[in-house]
Amino acid sequence: TKPAMTLAKNANKPIWTDLHDYDGRNPHHQPFIESASVIFLSSDNLPDYRGFMERMIGDGKELVVCTHGSDGATLLSRDGQWVEQPAFQVRQVQDTNGAGDAFFSGFLCGYLRGENLQTCLRLGAACGALCVSSRSLAAENLSLQQLHDHLRDGG
């Protein structure tokens, strides 16, 4: 994806990245960090996630979103907005594979539709909850309507 990042940067397109398994030190992630205007990551391997998020905003990133598994997610924006989103409760976790990607997708869907950041986080959390409730990498019959129903019903 590095050639694609160069093309996007040269075209002045925003780059969103997900730093999979980032621990705060692995040099593999550095080109993605440098190129991105929006960063998603998990706190699983990053104990000082808030410090990292603050450094990234200080370096000019637009948004940094950190997921915390069953503890929800947090977001820090360029204007200093700190937003927390608890995870939606699920009846039974079937498989956590794909939950981070599902979260990213739900958030991005809301963002592209012009939703506020809290709603984007809620859509991400809903999509993640639907994913872990499924035996597949994505919830069966996933749709924007299904996400909004999940939000309305409180999970």
Short mmCIF file of C-alpha atoms in Angstrom, two decimals, residues 29-148:
data_model
loop_
_atom_site.label_atom_id
_atom_site.label_comp_id
_atom_site.label_asym_id
_atom_site.label_seq_id
_atom_site.Cartn_x
_atom_site.Cartn_y
_atom_site.Cartn_z
CA HIS A 29 4.06 1.50 11.14
CA GLN A 30 6.02 4.76 10.77
CA PRO A 31 5.32 5.43 7.06
CA PHE A 32 1.60 4.89 7.71
CA ILE A 33 1.67 7.22 10.72
CA GLU A 34 3.51 9.92 8.77
CA SER A 35 1.15 9.74 5.78
CA ALA A 36 -2.15 9.53 7.63
CA SER A 37 -4.49 12.38 8.43
CA VAL A 38 -6.75 10.02 10.43
CA ILE A 39 -5.44 7.17 12.56
CA PHE A 40 -7.31 4.21 14.02
CA LEU A 41 -5.62 1.85 16.44
CA SER A 42 -6.27 -0.46 19.35
CA SER A 43 -5.09 -0.01 22.92
CA ASP A 44 -4.38 -3.76 23.21
CA ASN A 45 -0.61 -3.33 22.84
CA LEU A 46 -0.36 0.39 23.63
CA PRO A 47 -0.69 1.14 27.36
CA ASP A 48 -0.23 4.92 26.92
CA TYR A 49 -2.77 5.24 24.12
CA ARG A 50 -3.94 8.68 25.29
CA GLY A 51 -0.40 10.07 25.19
CA PHE A 52 0.05 8.65 21.70
CA MET A 53 -3.26 10.14 20.57
CA GLU A 54 -2.26 13.56 21.93
CA ARG A 55 1.13 13.38 20.18
CA MET A 56 -0.55 12.53 16.88
CA ILE A 57 -2.93 15.48 17.16
CA GLY A 58 0.07 17.64 18.05
CA ASP A 59 1.71 16.40 14.85
CA GLY A 60 -1.26 17.66 12.81
CA LYS A 61 -3.57 14.65 12.50
CA GLU A 62 -7.27 15.42 12.05
CA LEU A 63 -8.57 12.55 14.20
CA VAL A 64 -7.21 9.68 16.22
CA VAL A 65 -9.59 6.89 17.23
CA CYS A 66 -8.57 4.16 19.66
CA THR A 67 -10.64 1.05 20.26
CA HIS A 68 -10.55 -0.83 23.56
CA GLY A 69 -12.42 -4.05 22.77
CA SER A 70 -15.28 -4.59 25.20
CA ASP A 71 -14.35 -1.31 26.92
CA GLY A 72 -15.46 0.77 23.92
CA ALA A 73 -13.51 3.45 22.06
CA THR A 74 -12.15 6.96 22.41
CA LEU A 75 -11.57 9.72 19.91
CA LEU A 76 -9.44 12.85 19.97
CA SER A 77 -9.98 15.49 17.29
CA ARG A 78 -7.79 18.30 16.05
CA ASP A 79 -9.98 20.83 17.91
CA GLY A 80 -9.31 19.02 21.21
CA GLN A 81 -12.63 17.20 21.42
CA TRP A 82 -12.27 14.00 23.52
CA VAL A 83 -15.17 11.62 22.93
CA GLU A 84 -15.76 8.30 24.68
CA GLN A 85 -18.04 5.55 23.46
CA PRO A 86 -18.86 2.47 25.51
CA ALA A 87 -19.16 -0.84 23.71
CA PHE A 88 -22.65 -2.13 23.06
CA GLN A 89 -23.54 -5.17 25.12
CA VAL A 90 -23.94 -8.37 23.14
CA ARG A 91 -25.86 -11.46 24.20
CA GLN A 92 -23.14 -13.86 23.13
CA VAL A 93 -19.76 -13.23 21.54
CA GLN A 94 -19.39 -15.64 18.63
CA ASP A 95 -16.08 -14.48 17.16
CA THR A 96 -14.06 -11.28 17.64
CA ASN A 97 -12.30 -11.65 14.28
CA GLY A 98 -12.99 -8.57 12.18
CA ALA A 99 -14.38 -6.43 15.01
CA GLY A 100 -11.80 -3.66 14.54
CA ASP A 101 -12.39 -3.53 10.80
CA ALA A 102 -16.15 -3.52 11.42
CA PHE A 103 -15.76 -0.64 13.85
CA PHE A 104 -13.68 1.29 11.31
CA SER A 105 -16.31 0.65 8.62
CA GLY A 106 -19.22 1.79 10.79
CA PHE A 107 -17.35 4.95 11.78
CA LEU A 108 -16.38 5.72 8.20
CA CYS A 109 -19.95 5.18 7.00
CA GLY A 110 -21.19 7.80 9.45
CA TYR A 111 -18.34 10.17 8.64
CA LEU A 112 -19.02 10.02 4.91
CA ARG A 113 -22.70 10.72 5.60
CA GLY A 114 -21.77 13.89 7.53
CA GLU A 115 -22.66 12.59 11.00
CA ASN A 116 -21.11 14.18 14.09
CA LEU A 117 -18.18 12.42 15.71
CA GLN A 118 -20.22 10.95 18.57
CA THR A 119 -22.64 9.38 16.09
CA CYS A 120 -19.71 8.07 14.04
CA LEU A 121 -18.34 6.39 17.17
CA ARG A 122 -21.76 4.95 17.97
CA LEU A 123 -22.07 3.56 14.42
CA GLY A 124 -18.60 2.04 14.77
CA ALA A 125 -19.51 0.47 18.10
CA ALA A 126 -22.78 -0.87 16.68
CA CYS A 127 -21.01 -2.39 13.69
CA GLY A 128 -18.38 -3.95 15.97
CA ALA A 129 -21.08 -5.41 18.25
CA LEU A 130 -22.94 -6.88 15.30
CA CYS A 131 -19.68 -8.37 14.04
CA VAL A 132 -18.75 -10.14 17.29
CA SER A 133 -22.29 -11.47 17.54
CA SER A 134 -21.80 -13.20 14.19
CA ARG A 135 -19.81 -16.29 13.25
CA SER A 136 -18.63 -14.41 10.13
CA LEU A 137 -16.18 -11.56 9.62
CA ALA A 138 -19.15 -9.23 9.16
CA ALA A 139 -22.68 -9.33 10.48
CA GLU A 140 -25.12 -11.15 8.27
CA ASN A 141 -27.32 -8.83 6.19
CA LEU A 142 -25.38 -5.79 7.43
CA SER A 143 -26.97 -2.54 6.28
CA LEU A 144 -27.18 1.07 7.36
CA GLN A 145 -30.74 0.38 8.48
CA GLN A 146 -29.56 -2.50 10.65
CA LEU A 147 -26.95 -0.22 12.26
CA HIS A 148 -29.51 2.50 12.97
#
